[in-house]
Coordinates of C-alpha atoms and ligand atoms in Angstrom, one line a residue:
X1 CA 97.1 126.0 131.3
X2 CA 99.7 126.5 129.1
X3 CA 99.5 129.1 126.1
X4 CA 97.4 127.8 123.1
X5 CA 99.0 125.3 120.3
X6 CA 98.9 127.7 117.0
X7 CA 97.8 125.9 114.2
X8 CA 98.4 127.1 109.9
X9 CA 96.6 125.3 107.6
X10 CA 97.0 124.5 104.3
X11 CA 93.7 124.5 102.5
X12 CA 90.2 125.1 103.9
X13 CA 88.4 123.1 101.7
X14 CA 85.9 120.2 102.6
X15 CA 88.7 119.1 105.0
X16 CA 90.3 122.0 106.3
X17 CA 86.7 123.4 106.7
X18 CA 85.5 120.6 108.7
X19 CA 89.1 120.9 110.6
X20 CA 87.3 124.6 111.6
X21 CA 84.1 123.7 112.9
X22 CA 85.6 120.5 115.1
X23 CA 88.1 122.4 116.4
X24 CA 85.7 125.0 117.4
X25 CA 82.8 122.9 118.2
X26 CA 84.6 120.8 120.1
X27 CA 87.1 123.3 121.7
X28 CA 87.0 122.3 125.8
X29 CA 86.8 118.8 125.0
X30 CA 89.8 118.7 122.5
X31 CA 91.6 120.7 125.4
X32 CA 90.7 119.0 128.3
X33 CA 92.4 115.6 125.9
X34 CA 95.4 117.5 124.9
X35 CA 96.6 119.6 127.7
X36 CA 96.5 123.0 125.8
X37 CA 94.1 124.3 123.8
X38 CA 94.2 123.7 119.9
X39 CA 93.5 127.3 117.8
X40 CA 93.4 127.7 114.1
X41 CA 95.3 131.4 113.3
X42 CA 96.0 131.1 109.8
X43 CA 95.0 129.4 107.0
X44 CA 96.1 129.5 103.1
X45 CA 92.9 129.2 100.6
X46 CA 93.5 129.8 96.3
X47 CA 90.5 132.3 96.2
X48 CA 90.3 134.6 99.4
X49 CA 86.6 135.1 98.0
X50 CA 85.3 131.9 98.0
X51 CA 82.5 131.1 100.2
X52 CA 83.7 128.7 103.5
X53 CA 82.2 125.9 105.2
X54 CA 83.3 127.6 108.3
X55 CA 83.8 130.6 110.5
X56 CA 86.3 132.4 109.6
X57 CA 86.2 135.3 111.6
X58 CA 89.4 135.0 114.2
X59 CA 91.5 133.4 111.4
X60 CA 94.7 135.4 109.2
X61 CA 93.9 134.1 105.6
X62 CA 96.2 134.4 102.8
X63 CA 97.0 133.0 99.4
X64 CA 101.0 132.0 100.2
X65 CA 100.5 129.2 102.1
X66 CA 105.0 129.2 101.9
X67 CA 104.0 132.1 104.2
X68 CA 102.7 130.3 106.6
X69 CA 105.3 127.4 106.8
X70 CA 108.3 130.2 107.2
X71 CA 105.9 131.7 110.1
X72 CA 107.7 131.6 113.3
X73 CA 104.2 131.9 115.0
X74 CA 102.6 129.0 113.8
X75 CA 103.5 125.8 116.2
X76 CA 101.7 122.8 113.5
X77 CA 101.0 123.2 110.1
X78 CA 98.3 121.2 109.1
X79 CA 98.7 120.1 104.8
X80 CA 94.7 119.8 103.1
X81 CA 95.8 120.9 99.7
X82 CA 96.5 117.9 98.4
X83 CA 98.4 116.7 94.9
X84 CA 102.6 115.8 94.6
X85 CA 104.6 119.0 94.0
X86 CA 103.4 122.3 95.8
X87 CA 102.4 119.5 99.3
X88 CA 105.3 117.9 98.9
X89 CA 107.5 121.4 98.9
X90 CA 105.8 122.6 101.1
X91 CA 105.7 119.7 103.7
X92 CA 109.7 119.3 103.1
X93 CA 110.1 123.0 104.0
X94 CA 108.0 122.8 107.0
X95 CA 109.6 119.9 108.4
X96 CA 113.0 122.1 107.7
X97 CA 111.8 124.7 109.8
X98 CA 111.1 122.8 112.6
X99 CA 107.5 122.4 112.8
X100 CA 104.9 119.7 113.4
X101 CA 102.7 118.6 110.0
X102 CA 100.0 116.8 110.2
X103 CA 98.0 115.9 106.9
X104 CA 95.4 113.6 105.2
X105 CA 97.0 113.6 101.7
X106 CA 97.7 109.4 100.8
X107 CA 99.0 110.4 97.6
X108 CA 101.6 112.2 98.8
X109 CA 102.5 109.6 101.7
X110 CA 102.3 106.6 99.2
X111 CA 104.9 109.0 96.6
X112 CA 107.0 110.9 99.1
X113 CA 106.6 109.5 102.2
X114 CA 109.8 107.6 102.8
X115 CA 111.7 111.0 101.9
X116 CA 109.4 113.0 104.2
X117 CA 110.1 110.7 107.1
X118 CA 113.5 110.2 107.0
X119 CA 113.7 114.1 107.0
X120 CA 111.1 114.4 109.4
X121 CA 113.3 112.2 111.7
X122 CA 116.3 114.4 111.1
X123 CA 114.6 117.3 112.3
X124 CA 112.9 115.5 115.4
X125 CA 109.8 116.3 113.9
X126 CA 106.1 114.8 113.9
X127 CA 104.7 114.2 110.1
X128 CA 101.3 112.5 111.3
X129 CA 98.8 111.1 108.6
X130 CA 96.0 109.3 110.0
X131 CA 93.3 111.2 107.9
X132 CA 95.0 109.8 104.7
X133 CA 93.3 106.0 105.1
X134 CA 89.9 105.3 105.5
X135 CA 89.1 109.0 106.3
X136 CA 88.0 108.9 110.1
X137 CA 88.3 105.2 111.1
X138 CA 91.7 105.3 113.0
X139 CA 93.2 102.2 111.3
X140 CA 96.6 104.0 111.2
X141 CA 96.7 104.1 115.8
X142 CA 95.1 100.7 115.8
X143 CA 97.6 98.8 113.2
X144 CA 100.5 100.7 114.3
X145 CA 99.7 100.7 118.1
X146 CA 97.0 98.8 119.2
X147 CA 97.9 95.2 117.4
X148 CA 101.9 96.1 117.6
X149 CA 102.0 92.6 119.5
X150 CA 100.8 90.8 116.8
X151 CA 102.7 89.7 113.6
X152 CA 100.3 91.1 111.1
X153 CA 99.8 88.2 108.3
X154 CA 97.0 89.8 106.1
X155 CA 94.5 92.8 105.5
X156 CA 91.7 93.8 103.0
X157 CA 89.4 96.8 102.9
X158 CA 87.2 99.1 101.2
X159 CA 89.4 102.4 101.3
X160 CA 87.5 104.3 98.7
X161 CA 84.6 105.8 99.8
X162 CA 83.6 107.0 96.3
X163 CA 84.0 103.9 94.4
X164 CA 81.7 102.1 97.5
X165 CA 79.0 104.6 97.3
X166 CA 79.0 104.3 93.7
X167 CA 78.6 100.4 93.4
X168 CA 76.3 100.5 96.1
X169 CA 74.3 103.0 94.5
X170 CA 74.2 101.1 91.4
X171 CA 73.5 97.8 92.9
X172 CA 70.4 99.0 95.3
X173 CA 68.8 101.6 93.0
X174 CA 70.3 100.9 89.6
X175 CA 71.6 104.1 89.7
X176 CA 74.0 104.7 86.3
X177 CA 77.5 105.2 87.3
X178 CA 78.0 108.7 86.2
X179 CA 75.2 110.0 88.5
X180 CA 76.3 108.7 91.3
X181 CA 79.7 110.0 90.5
X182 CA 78.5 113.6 90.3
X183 CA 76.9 113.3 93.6
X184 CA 80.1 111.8 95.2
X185 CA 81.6 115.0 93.9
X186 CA 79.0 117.1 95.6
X187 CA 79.6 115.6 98.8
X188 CA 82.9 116.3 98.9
X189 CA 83.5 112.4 98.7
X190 CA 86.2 112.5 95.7
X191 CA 89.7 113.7 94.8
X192 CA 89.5 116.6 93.0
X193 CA 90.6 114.7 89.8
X194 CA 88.0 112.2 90.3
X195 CA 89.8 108.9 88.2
X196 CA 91.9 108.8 90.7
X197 CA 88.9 107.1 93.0
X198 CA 87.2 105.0 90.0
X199 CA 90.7 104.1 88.3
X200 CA 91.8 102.8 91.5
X201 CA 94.6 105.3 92.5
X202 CA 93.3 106.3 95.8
X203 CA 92.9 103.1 97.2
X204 CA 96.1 101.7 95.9
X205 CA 97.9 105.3 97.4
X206 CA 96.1 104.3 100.8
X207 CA 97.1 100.5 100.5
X208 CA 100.7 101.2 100.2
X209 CA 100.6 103.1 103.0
X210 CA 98.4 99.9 105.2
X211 CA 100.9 97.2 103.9
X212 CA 103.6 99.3 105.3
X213 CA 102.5 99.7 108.5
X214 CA 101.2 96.4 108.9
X215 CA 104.6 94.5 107.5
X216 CA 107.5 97.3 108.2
X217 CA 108.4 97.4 104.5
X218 CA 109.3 101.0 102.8
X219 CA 106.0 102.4 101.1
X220 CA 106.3 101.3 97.7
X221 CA 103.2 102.5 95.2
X222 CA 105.2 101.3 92.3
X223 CA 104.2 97.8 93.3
X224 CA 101.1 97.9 93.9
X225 CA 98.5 96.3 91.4
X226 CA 95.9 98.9 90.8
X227 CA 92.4 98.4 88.6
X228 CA 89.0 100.5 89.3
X229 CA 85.5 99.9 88.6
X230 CA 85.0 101.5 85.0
X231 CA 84.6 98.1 83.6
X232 CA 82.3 96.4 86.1
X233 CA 79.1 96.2 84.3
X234 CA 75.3 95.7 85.9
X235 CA 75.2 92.3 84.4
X236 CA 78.0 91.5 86.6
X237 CA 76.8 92.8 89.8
X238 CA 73.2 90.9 89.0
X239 CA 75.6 87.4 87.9
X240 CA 77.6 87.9 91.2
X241 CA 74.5 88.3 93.5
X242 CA 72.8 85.2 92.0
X243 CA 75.8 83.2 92.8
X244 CA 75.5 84.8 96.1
X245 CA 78.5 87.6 96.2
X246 CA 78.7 90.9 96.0
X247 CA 80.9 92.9 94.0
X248 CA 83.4 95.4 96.1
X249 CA 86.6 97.6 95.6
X250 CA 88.8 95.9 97.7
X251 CA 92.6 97.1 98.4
X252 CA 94.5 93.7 99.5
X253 CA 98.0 93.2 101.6
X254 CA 99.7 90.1 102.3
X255 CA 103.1 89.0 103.5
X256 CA 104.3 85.5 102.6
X257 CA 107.3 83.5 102.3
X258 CA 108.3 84.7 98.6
X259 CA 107.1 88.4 99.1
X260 CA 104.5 91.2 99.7
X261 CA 101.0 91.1 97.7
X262 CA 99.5 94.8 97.6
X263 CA 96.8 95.2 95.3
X264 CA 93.7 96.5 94.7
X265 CA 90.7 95.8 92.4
X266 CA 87.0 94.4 92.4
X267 CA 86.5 91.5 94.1
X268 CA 83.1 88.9 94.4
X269 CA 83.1 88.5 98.1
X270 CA 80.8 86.2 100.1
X271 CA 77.3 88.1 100.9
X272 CA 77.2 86.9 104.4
X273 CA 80.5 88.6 105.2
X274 CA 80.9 92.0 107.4
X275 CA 82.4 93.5 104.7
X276 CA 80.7 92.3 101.8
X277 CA 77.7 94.8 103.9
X278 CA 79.9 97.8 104.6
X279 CA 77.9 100.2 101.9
X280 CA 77.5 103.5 100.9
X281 CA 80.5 106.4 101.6
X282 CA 81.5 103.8 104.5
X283 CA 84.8 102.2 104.4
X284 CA 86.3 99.0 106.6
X285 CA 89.4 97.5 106.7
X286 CA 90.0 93.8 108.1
X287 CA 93.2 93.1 109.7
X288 CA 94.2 89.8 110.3
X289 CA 97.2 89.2 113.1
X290 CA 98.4 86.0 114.4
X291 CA 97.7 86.7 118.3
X292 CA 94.1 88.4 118.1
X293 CA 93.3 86.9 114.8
X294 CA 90.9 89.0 112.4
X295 CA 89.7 92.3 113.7
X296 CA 87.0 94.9 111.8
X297 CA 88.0 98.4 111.8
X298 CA 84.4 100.4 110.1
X299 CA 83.3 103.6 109.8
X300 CA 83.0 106.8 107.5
X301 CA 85.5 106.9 104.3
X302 CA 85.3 110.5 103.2
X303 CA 83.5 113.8 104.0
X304 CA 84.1 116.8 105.7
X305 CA 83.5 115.7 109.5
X306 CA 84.5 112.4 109.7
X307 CA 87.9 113.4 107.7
X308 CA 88.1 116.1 110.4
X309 CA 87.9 114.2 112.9
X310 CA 90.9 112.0 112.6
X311 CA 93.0 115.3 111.7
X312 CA 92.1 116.7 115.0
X313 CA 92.6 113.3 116.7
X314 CA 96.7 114.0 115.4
X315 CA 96.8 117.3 116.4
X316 CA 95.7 115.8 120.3
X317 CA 98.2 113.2 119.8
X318 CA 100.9 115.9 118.3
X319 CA 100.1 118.0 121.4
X320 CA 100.3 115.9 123.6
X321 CA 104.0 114.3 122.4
X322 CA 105.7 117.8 122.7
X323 CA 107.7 117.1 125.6
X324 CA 108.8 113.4 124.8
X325 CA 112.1 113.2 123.0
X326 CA 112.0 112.3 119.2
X327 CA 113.6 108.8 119.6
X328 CA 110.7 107.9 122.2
X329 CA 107.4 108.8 119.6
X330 CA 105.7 106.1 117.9
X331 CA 108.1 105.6 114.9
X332 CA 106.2 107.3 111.9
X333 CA 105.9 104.0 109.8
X334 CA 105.1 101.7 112.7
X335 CA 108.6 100.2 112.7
X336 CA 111.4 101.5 113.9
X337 CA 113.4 103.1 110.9
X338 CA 116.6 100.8 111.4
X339 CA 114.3 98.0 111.2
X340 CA 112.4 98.3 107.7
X341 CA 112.9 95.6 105.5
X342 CA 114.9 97.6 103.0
X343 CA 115.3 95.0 100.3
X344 CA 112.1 93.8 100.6
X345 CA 110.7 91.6 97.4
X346 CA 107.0 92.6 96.5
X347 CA 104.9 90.0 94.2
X348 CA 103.8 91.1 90.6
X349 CA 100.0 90.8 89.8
X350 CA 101.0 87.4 88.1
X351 CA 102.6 85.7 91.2
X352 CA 99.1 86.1 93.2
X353 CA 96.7 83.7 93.9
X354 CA 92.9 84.0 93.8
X355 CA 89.5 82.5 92.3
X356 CA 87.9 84.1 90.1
X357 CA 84.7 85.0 88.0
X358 CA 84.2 84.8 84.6
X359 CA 82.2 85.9 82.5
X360 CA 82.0 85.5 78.5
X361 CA 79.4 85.8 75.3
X362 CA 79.2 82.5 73.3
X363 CA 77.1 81.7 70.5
X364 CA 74.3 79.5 71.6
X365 CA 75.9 75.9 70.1
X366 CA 76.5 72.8 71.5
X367 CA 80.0 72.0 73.0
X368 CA 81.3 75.6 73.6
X369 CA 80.7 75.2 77.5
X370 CA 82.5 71.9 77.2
X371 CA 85.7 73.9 74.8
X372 CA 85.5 76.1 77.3
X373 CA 85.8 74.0 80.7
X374 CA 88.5 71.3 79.0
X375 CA 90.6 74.1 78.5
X376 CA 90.8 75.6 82.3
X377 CA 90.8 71.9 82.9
X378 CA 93.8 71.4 80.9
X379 CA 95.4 74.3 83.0
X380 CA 94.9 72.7 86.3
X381 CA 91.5 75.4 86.7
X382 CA 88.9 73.7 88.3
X383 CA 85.6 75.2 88.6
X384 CA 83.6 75.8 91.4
X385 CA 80.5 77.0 90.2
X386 CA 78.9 77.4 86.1
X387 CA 75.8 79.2 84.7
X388 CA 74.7 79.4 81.4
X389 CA 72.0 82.7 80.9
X390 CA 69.6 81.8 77.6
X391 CA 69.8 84.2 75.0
X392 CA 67.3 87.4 75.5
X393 CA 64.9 87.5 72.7
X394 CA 66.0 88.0 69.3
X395 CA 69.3 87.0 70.6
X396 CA 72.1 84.4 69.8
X397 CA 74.5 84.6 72.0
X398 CA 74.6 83.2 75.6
X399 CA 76.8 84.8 78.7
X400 CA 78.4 82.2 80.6
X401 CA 79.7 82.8 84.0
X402 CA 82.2 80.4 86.1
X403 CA 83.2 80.7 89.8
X404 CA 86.8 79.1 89.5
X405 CA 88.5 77.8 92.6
X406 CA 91.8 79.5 93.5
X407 CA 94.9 79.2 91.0
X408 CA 97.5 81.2 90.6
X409 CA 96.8 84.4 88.0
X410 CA 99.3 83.6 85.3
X411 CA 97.6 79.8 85.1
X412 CA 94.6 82.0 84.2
X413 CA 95.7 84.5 82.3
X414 CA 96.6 81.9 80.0
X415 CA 93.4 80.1 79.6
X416 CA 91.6 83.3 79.2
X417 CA 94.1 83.6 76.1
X418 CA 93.4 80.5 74.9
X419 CA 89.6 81.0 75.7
X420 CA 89.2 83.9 73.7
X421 CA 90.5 82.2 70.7
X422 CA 87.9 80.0 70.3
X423 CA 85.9 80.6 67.6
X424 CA 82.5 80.3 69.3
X425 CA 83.8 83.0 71.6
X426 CA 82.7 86.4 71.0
X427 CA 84.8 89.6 72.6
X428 CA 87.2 89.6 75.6
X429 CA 86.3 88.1 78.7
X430 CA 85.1 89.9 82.1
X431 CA 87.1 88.8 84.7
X432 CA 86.7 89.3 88.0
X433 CA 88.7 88.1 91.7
X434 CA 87.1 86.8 93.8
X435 CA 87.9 86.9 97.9
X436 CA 86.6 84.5 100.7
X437 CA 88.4 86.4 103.4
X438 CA 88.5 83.5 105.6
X439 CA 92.3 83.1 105.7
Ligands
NAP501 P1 89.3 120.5 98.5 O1 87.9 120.6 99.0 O2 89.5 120.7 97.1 O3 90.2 121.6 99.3 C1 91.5 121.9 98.9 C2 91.9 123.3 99.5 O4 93.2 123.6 99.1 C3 91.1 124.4 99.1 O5 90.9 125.3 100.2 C4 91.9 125.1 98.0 O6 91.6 126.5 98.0 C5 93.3 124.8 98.4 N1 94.2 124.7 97.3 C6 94.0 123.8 96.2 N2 95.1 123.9 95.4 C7 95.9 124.8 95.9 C8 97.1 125.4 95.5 N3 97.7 125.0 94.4 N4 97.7 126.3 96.3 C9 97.1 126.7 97.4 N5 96.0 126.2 97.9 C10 95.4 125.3 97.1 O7 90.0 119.2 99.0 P2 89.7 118.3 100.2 O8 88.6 117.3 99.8 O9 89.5 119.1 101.4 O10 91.0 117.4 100.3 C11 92.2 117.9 100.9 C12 93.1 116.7 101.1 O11 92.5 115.8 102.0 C13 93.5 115.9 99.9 O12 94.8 115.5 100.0 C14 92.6 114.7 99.9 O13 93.1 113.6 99.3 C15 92.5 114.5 101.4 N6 91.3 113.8 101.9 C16 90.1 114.2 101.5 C17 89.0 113.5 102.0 C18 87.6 113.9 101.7 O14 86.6 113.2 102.1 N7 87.4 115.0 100.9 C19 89.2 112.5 102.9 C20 90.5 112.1 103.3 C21 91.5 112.8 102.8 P3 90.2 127.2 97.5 O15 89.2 126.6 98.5 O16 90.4 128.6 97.6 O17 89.9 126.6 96.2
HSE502 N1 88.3 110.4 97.6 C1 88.5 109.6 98.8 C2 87.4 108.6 98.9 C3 88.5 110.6 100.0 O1 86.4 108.6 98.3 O2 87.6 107.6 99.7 C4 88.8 109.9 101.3 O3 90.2 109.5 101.3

């Protein structure tokens, strides 16, 4: 066997922890897959007296993790640190020096990614990222290898593992959202600035980084359309059941004739689909290519072990690609680099199409549900489904909520405008996309 693959890592925090105890847990398997075995050496931490998740005991730690880049020693350095500016230094650096880097960090991917692999090719280097989306499904290997024959026309998912555990929370226990969030927290479920998962952020980092692979365009975070959950009520999680939907984060990629869609957002989708039933911390992304036509792609989102396990999974596959030359690797982003559509045209929020739910206060009068339908009429809206909810006691205003069919979101936009004018109409209206999935 050949001499052990010498690993640094940045961070041993719920990641880098659980990179520890699968590494070591799983030591003769990992090396019987890669060839050599895989050992940790060093690893950089803030506070050398902080308590681990793991052993620690046969490992150099320091608080430079520069020092372990510039370490002639250390074969792969592996970035769980997170954040922009000291990751993306020190990524750059180790990339410079010649070494391997593997790391789960989607916000520095969706930012800095086209920078990192353009020097990364340079330097005949491997920068592999697989823990960044969906923590340890391995929708990165299957999109950009196992459906490479297909051209891939669509894919949604639920790519925040907080945000799901949250609404599902809320939904099956009627939880209140800022519970749920703290106990996300304490499962090691969310960033460490936490709006990043409920604003949205997160997911739209990991999107970029799907519609990438799946369309070989540059990563471009800049266009994707990002909205969280903090305004999804209960109400509207109890309106979208009774119309039969529940309410998801979904992140959503599409490729058509006038451009790429990324966005992500709630979305009503149908109960009786797969992923209208992926709950909890678990994530799932549905890909939809012409030749094998939708796949499912589940598992768990976040957390210490299943975030491991897809880091590990890169450091097999970085093993294992030592001796093939540089221009023979999968290409980073799927594509080759020559081939990425360069110029690419992305659509704005506006330019999508979708249905929607709606949901508004009235006062209880006659005629305002018929003001309120002639005007979405009038905008070429039809609607697909209405309800009006009685006052509750004491009460005199009524929520109405409409399924619409699908128009485009400026035709929309406009009627809500117009909507909200009327003087019947009380506040701003909820809206809400909603997603069949079947196309
Ligand atoms: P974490 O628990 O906060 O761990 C971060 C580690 O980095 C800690 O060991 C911390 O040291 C160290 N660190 C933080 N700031 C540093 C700095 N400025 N200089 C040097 N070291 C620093 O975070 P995590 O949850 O493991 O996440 C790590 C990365 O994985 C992030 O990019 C995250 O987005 C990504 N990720 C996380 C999950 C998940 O489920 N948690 C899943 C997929 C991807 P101390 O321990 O001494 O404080
Ligand atoms: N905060 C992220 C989530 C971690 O909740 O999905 C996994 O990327």
């Amino acid at each position: 066997m050949l001499n052990p693959i010498k690993i640094g890592l940045l961070g041993l925090g719920t990641v880098g922890g659980g990179v520890v105890n699968v590494l070591q847990r799983n030591a003769r398997e990992i090396s019987r897959r890669a060839g050599r075995d895989i050992q940790v050496t060093h690893a950089s931490v803030r506070d050398l007296n902080k308590s681990r998740l793991c052993n620690t005991e046969d490992i150099v730690l320091t608080e430079q993790p520069m020092s372990l880049v510039n370490n002639p020693e250390i074969d792969v350095v592996v970035e769980l640190i997170g954040g922009t500016t000291r990751a993306r230094d020190l990524v750059l650096k180790a990339i410079a020096n010649g070494k391997h880097v593997v790391t789960a960090n989607k916000a520095l991917i969706a930012l800095h990614g086209n920078e990192i692999f353009d020097e990364a090719q340079k330097q005949g280097v491997i920068v592999a990222f697989e823990a960044a989306v969906a923590g340890g499904i391995p929708i990165i290997k299957t999109i950009r290898e196992g459906l490479s024959g297909n051209e891939i026309e669509w894919l949604a998912g639920i790519i925040n593992g907080t945000t799901n555990f949250i609404l599902t929370e809320m939904r099956e226990k009627g939880r209140a959202f800022d519970d749920v969030l703290i106990e996300a927290q304490e499962l090691g479920y969310a960033e460490s600035d936490p709006t990043f998962d409920i604003e949205g952020v997160d997911a739209a980092h990991k999107l970029t980084i799907l519609a990438a692979i799946a369309f070989g365009v540059p990563l471009n975070f800049e266009a994707t359309y990002t909205e969280g959950i903090t305004r999804i009520e209960p109400i509207d999680v109890e309106y979208a059941e009774q119309f039969g939907y529940r309410i998801k984060h979904l992140g959503f990629a599409r490729r058509t004739a006038q451009g790429v869609e990324m966005r992500v957002h709630p979305a009503l989708v149908p109960e009786g689909r797969l992923l209208a039933n992926v709950d909890g911390v678990m994530n799932a992304v549905l890909v939809y290519g012409d030749a094998v036509g939708p796949t499912l792609h589940y598992g768990a989102g976040a957390g210490s072990e299943p975030t491991a396990s897809a880091v590990v999974a890169d450091l097999v596959d970085v093993v294992r690609s030592l001796t093939v030359d540089p221009e023979n690797r999968v290409p980073h982003l799927a594509f080759q680099p020559d081939t990425i559509t360069k110029n690419q045209r992305f659509l704005g929020i506006e330019d999508i199409q979708s249905a929607y739910y709606l949901r508004m206060e009235a006062d209880d009068l006659p005629g305002v549900l018929a003001h309120v339908a002639s005007i979405l009429s009038e905008s070429g809206i039809s609607i697909e489904a209405v309800s009006q909810k009685e006052p509750r006691t004491g009460e005199t205003q009524v929520n109405i909520v409409l399924l619409t069919h699908r128009v485009q979101e400026k035709l929309l936009n406009e009627a809500i405008v117009r909507i909200e004018a009327l003087p019947d109409i009380r506040g701003e209206i909820m809206r809400i996309r909603l997603e069949s999935l079947s196309q």
